[in-house]
MMTF fields as JSON, N, C-alpha, C and O atoms, coordinates in Angstrom:
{
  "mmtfVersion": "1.0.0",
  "mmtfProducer": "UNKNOWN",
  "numBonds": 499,
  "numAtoms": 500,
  "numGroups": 125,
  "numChains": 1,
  "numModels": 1,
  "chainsPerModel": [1],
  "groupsPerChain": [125],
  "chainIdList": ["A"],
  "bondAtomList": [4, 2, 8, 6, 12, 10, 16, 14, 20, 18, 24, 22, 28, 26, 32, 30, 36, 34, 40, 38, 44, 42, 48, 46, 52, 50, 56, 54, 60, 58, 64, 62, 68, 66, 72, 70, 76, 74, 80, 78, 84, 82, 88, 86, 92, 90, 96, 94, 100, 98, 104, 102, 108, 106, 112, 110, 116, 114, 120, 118, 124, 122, 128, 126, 132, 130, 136, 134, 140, 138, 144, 142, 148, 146, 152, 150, 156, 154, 160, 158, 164, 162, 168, 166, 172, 170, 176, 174, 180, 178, 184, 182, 188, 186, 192, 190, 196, 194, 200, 198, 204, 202, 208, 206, 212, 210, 216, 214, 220, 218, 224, 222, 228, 226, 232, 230, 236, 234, 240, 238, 244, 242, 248, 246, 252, 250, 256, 254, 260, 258, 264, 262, 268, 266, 272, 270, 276, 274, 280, 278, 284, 282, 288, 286, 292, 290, 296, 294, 300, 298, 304, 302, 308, 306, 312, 310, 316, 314, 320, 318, 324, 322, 328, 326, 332, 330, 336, 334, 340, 338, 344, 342, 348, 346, 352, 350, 356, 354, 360, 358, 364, 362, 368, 366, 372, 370, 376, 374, 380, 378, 384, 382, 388, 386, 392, 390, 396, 394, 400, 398, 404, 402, 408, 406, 412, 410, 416, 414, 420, 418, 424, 422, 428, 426, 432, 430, 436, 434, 440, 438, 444, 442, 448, 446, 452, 450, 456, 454, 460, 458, 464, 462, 468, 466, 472, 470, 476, 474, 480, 478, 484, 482, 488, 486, 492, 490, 496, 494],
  "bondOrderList": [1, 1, 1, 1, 1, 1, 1, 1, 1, 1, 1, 1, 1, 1, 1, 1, 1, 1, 1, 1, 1, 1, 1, 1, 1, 1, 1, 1, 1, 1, 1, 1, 1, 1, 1, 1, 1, 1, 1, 1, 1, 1, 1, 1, 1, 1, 1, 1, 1, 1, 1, 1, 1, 1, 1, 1, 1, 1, 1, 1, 1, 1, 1, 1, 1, 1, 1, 1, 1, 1, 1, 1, 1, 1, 1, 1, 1, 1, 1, 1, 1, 1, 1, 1, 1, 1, 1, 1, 1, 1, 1, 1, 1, 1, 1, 1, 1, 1, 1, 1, 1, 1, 1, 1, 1, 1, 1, 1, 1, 1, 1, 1, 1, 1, 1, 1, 1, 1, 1, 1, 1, 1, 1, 1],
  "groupList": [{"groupName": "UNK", "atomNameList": ["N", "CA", "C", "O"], "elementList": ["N", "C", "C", "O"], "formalChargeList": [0, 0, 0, 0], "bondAtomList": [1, 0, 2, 1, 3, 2], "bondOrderList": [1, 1, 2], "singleLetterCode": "X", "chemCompType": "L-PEPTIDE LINKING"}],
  "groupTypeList": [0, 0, 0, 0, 0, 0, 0, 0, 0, 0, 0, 0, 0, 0, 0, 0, 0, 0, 0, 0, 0, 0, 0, 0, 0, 0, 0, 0, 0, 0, 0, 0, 0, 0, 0, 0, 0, 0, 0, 0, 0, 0, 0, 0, 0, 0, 0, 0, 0, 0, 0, 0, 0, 0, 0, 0, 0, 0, 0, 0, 0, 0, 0, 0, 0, 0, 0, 0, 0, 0, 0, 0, 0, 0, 0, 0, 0, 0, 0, 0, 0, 0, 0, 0, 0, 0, 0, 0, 0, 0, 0, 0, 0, 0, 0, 0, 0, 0, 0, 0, 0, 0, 0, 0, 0, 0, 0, 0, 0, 0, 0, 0, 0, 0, 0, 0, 0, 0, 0, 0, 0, 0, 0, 0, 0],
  "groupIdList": [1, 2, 3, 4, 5, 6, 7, 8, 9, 10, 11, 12, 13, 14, 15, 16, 17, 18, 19, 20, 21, 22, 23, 24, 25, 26, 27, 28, 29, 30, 31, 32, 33, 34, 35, 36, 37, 38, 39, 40, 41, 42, 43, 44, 45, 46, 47, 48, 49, 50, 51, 52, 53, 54, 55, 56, 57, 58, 59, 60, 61, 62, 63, 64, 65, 66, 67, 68, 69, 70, 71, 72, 73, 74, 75, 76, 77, 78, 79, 80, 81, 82, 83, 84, 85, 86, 87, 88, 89, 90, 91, 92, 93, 94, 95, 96, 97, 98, 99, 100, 101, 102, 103, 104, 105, 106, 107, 108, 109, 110, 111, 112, 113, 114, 115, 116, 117, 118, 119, 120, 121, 122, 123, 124, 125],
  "secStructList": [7, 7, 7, 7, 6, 6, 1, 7, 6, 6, 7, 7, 7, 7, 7, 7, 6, 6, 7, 2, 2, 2, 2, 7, 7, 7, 2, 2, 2, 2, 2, 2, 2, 2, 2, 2, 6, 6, 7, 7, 1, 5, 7, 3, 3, 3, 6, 6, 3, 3, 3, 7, 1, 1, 7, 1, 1, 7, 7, 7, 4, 4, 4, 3, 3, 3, 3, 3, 7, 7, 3, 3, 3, 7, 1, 1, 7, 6, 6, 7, 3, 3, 3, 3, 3, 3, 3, 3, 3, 6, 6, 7, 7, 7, 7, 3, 3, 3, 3, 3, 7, 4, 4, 4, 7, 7, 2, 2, 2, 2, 2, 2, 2, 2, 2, 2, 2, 2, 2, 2, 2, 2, 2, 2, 7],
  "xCoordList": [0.831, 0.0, 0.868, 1.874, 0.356, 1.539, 0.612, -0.453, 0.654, 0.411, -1.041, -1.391, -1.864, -3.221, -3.483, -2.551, -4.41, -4.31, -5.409, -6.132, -5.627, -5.573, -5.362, -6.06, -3.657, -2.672, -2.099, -1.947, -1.814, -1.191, -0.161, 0.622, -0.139, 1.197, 2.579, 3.259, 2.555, 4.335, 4.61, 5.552, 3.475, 4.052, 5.418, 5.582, 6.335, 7.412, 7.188, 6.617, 8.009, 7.312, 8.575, 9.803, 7.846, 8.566, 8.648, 7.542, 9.935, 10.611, 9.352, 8.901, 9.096, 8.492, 9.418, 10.495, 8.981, 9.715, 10.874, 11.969, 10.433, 11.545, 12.239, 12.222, 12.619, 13.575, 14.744, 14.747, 15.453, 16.355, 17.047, 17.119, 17.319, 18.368, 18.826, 19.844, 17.278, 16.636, 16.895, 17.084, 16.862, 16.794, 18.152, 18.451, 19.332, 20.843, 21.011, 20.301, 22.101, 22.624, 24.0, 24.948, 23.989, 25.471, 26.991, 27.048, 27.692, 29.055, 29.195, 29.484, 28.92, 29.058, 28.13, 28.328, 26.676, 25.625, 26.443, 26.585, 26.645, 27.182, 28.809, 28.942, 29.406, 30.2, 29.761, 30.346, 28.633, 28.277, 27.403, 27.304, 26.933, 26.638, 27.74, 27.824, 28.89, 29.79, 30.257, 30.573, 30.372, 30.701, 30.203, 30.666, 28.659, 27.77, 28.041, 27.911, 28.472, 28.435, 29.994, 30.337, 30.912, 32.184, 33.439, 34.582, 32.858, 33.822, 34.193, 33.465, 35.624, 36.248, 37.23, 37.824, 37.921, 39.626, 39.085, 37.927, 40.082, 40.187, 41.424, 42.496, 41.142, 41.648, 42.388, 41.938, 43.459, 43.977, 45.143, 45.602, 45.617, 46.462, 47.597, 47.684, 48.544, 49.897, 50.904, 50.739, 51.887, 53.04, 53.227, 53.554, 52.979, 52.536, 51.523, 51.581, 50.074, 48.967, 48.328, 48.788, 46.825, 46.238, 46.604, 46.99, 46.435, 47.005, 45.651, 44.639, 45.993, 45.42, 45.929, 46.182, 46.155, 46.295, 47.804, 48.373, 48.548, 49.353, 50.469, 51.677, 50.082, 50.85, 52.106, 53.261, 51.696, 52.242, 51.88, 52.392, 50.755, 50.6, 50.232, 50.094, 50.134, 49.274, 48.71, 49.46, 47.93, 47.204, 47.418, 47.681, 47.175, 47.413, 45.767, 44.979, 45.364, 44.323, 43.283, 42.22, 44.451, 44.105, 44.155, 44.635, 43.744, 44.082, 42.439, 42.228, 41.755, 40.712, 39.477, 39.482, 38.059, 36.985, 36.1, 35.565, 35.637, 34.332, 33.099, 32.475, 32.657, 31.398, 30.149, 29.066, 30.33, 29.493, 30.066, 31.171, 29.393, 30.002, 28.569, 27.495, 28.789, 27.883, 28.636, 29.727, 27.652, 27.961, 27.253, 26.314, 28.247, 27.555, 27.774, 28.891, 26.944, 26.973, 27.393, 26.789, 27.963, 27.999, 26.819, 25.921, 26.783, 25.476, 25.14, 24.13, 26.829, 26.773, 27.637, 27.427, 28.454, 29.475, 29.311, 29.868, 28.734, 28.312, 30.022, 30.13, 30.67, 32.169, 32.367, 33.581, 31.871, 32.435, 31.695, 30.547, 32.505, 31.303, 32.558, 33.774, 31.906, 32.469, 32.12, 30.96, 32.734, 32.325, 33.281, 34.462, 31.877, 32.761, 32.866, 31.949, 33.195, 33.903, 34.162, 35.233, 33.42, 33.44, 33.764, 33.211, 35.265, 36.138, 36.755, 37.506, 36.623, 36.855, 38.746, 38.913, 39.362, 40.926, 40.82, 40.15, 41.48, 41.502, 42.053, 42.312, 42.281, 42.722, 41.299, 41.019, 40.638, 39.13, 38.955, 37.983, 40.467, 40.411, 39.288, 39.49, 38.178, 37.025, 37.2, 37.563, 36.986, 37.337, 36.494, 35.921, 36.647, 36.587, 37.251, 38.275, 36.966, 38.005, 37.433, 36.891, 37.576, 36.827, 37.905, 39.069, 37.041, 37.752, 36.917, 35.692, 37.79, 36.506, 36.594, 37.571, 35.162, 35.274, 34.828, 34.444, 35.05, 34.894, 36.27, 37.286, 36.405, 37.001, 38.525, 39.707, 38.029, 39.168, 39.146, 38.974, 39.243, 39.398, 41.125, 41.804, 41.443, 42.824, 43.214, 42.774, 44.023, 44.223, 44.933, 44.56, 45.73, 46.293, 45.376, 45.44, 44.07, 42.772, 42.073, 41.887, 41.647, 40.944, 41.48, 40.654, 42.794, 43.221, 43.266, 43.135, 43.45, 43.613, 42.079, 41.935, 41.131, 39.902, 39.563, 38.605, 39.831, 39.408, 39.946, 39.259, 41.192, 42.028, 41.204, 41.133, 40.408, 39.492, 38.563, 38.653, 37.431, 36.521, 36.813, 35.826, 37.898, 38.503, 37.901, 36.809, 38.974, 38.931, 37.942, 37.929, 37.165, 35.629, 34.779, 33.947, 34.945, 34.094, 34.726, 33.902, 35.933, 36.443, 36.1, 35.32, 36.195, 35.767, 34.459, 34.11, 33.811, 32.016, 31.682, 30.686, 32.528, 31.942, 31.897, 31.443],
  "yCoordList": [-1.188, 0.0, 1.241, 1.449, 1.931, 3.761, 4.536, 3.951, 5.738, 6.762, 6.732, 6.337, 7.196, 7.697, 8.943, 9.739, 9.31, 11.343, 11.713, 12.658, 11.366, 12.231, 12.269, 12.581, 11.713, 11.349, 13.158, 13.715, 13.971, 15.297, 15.307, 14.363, 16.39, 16.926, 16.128, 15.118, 17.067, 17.48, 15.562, 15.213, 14.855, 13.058, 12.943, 13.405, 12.111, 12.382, 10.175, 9.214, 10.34, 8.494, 7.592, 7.684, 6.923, 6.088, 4.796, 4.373, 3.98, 3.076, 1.349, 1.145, 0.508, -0.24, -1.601, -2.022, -1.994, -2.62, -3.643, -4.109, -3.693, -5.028, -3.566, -3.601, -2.767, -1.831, -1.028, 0.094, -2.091, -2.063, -0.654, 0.449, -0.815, 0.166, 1.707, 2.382, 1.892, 3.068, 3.868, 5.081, 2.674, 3.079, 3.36, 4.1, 2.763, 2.607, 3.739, 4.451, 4.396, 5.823, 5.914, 5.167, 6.971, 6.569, 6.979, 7.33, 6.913, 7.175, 9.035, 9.761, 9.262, 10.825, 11.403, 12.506, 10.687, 11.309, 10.873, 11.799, 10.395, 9.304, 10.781, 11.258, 11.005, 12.072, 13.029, 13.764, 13.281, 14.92, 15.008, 16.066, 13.985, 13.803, 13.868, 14.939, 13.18, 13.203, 14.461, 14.882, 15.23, 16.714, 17.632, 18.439, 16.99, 18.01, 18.314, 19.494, 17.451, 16.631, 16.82, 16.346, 17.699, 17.985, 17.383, 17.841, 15.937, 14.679, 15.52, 15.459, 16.392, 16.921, 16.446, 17.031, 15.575, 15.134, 14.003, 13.727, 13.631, 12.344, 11.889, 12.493, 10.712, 10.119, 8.944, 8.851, 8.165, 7.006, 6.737, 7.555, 4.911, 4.306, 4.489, 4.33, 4.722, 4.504, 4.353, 4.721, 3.83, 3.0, 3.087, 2.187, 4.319, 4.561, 4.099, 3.37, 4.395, 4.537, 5.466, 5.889, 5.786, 6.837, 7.988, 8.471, 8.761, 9.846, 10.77, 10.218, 12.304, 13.308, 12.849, 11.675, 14.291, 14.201, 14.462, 13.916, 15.593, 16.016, 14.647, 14.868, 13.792, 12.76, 13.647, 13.613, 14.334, 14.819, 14.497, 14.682, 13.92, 13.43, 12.115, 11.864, 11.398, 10.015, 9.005, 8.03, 8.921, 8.131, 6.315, 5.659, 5.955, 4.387, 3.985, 4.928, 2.914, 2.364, 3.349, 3.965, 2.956, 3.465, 5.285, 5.833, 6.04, 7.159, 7.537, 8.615, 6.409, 6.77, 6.138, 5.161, 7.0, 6.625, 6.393, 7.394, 5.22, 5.041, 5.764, 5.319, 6.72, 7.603, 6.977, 7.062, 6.29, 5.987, 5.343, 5.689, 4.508, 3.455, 4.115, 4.482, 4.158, 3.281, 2.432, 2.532, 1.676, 0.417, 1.125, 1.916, 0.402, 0.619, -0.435, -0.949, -0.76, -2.006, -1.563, -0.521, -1.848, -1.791, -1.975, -2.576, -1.497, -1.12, -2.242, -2.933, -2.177, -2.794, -4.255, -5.396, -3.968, -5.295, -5.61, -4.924, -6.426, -7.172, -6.979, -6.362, -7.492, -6.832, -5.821, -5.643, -4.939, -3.409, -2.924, -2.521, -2.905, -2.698, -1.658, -1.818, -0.657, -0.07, 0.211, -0.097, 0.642, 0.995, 2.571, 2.762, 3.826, 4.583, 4.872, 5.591, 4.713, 5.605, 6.858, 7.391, 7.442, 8.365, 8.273, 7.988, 8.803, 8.895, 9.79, 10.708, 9.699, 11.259, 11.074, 9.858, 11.359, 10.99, 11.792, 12.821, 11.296, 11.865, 13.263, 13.881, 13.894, 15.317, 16.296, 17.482, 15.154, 16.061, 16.524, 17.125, 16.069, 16.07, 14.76, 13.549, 15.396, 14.62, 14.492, 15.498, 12.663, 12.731, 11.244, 10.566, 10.985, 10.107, 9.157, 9.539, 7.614, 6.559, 5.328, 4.347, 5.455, 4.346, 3.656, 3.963, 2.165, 1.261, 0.149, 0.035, -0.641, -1.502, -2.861, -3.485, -3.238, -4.661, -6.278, -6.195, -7.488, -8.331, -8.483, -8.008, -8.812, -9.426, -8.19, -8.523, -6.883, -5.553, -5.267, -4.048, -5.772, -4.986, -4.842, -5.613, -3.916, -3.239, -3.925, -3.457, -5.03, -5.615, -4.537, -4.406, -4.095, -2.931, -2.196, -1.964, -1.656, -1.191, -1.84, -1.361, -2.987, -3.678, -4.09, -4.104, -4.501, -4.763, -3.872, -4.368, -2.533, -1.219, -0.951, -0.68, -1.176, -0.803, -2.054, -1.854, -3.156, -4.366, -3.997, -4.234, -3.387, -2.859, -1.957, -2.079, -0.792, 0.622, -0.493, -0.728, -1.393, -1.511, -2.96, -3.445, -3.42, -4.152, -3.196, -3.169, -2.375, -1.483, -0.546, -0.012, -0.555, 0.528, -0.877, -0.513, -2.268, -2.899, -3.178, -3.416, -3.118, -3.233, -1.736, -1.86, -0.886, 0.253, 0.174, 0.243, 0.011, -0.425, -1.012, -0.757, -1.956, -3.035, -2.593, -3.369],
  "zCoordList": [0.0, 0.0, 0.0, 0.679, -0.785, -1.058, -0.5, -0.304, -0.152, 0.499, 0.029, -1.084, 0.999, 0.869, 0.412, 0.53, -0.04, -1.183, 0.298, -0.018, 1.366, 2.337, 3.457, 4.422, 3.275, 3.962, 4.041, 2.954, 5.336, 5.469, 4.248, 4.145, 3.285, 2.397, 3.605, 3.425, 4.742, 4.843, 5.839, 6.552, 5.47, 5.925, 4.878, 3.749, 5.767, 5.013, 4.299, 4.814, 2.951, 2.64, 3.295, 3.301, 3.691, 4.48, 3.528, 3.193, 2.953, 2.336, 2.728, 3.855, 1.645, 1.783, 2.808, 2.384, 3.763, 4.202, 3.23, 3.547, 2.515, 1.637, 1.039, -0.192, 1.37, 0.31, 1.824, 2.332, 2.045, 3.218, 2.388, 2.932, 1.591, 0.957, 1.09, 0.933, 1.528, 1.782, 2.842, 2.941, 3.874, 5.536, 5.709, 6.646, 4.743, 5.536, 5.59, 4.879, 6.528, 6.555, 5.865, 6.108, 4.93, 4.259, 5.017, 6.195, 4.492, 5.368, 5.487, 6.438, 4.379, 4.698, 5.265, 5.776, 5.317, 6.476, 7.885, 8.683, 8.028, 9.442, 9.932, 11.059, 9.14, 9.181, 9.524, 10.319, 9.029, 9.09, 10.62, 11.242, 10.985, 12.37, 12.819, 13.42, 12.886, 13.717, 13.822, 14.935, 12.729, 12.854, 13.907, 14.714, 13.419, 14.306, 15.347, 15.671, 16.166, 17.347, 18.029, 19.112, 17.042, 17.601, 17.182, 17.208, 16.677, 16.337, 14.835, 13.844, 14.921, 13.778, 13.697, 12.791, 14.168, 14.234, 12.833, 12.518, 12.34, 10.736, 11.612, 11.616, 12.379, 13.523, 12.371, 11.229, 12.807, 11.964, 13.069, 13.867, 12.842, 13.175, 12.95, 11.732, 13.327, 13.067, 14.121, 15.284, 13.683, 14.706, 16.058, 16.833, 16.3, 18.205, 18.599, 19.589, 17.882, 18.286, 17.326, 16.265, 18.061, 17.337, 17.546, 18.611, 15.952, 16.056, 15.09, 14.656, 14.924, 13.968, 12.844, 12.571, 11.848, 10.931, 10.582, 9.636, 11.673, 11.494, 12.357, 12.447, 12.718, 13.856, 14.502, 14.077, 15.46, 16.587, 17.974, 19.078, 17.496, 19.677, 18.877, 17.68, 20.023, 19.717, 20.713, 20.767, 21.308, 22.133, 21.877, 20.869, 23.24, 23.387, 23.609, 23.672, 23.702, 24.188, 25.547, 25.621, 26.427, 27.617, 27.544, 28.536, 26.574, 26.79, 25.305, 24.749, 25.143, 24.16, 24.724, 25.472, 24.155, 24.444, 23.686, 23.209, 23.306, 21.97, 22.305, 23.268, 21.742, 22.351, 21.768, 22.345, 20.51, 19.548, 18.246, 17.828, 17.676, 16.52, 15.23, 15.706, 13.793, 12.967, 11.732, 11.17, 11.626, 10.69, 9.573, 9.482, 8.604, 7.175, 6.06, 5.998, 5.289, 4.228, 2.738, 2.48, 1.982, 0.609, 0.196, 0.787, -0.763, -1.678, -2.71, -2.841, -3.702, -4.608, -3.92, -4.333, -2.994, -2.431, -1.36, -0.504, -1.056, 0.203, 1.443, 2.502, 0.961, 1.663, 1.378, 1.479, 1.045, 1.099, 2.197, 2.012, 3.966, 4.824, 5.738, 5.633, 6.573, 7.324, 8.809, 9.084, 9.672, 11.011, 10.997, 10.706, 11.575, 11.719, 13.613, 14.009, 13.986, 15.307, 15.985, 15.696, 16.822, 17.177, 18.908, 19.971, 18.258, 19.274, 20.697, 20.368, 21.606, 22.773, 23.191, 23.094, 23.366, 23.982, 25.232, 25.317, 26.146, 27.731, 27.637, 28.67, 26.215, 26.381, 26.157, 26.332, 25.701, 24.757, 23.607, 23.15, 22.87, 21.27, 20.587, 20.674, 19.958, 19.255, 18.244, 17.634, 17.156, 16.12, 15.89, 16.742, 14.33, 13.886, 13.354, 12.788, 13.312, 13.074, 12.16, 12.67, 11.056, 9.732, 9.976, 10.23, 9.798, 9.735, 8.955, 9.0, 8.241, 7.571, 8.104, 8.518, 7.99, 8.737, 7.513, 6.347, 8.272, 7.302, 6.156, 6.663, 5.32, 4.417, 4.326, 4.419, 4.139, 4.157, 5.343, 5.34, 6.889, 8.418, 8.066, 7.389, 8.587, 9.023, 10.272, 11.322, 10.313, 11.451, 12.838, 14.003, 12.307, 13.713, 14.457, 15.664, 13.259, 13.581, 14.56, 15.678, 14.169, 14.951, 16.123, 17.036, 16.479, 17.386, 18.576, 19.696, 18.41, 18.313, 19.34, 20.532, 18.241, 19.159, 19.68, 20.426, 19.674, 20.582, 21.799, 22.793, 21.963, 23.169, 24.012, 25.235, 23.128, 23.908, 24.49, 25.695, 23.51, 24.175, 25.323, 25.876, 25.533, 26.895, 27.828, 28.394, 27.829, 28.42, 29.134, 30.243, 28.129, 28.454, 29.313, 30.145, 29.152, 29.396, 31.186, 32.069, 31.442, 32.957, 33.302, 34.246, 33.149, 33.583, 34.199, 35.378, 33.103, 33.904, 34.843, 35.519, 35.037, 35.895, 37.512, 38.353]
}
């Protein structure tokens, strides 16, 4: 069933359930939230740890906080899938951290944040 003609104008259409495609959020919407939201650092791995852009400081495990994750699927490639990361560091520099998962994961990556969320999960307890 499609919209009723006296269904309100400003109803916004909502995707037929079998049209998943619709609902996903893409990577650059998923960014631009993170923006919103403060997360401006383009966060990445390298040989210390995480670092900016300029790699002048760089954080260990114990010195980062996962605030929030989203997942995202390929469209056309079932392995073309990502997780982005939205990251806090104990200084209060906010950023983001893509990493892809499945078949292309960045092993240092993953290892990397398997380490934060150890971590976040003994904290809680």
């Amino acid at each position: 069933m499609g919209m009723q003609d006296n269904e309100p104008a400003n109803m916004e259409m909502k995707p037929q359930s079998d049209d998943s495609t619709t609902q996903m959020m893409t990577m650059s919407e998923g960014t631009n939230i993170a923006v919103k939201k403060g997360f401006t650092e383009s966060f990445k791995i390298a040989g210390k740890g995480l670092t900016a852009g300029d790699e002048t400081k760089f954080y260990s495990p114990e010195d980062v906080r996962i605030d929030n994750f989203f997942r995202f699927e390929g469209y056309s490639d079932p392995n073309d899938n990502a997780i982005l990361y939205l990251i806090e560091t104990n200084d209060g520099t906010k950023g983001t951290l893509i990493d892809a998962y499945g078949t292309y994961a960045d092993a240092k990556l993953s290892k990397f944040i398997k380490e934060v969320e150890d971590i976040q999960k003994k904290i809680k307890k």
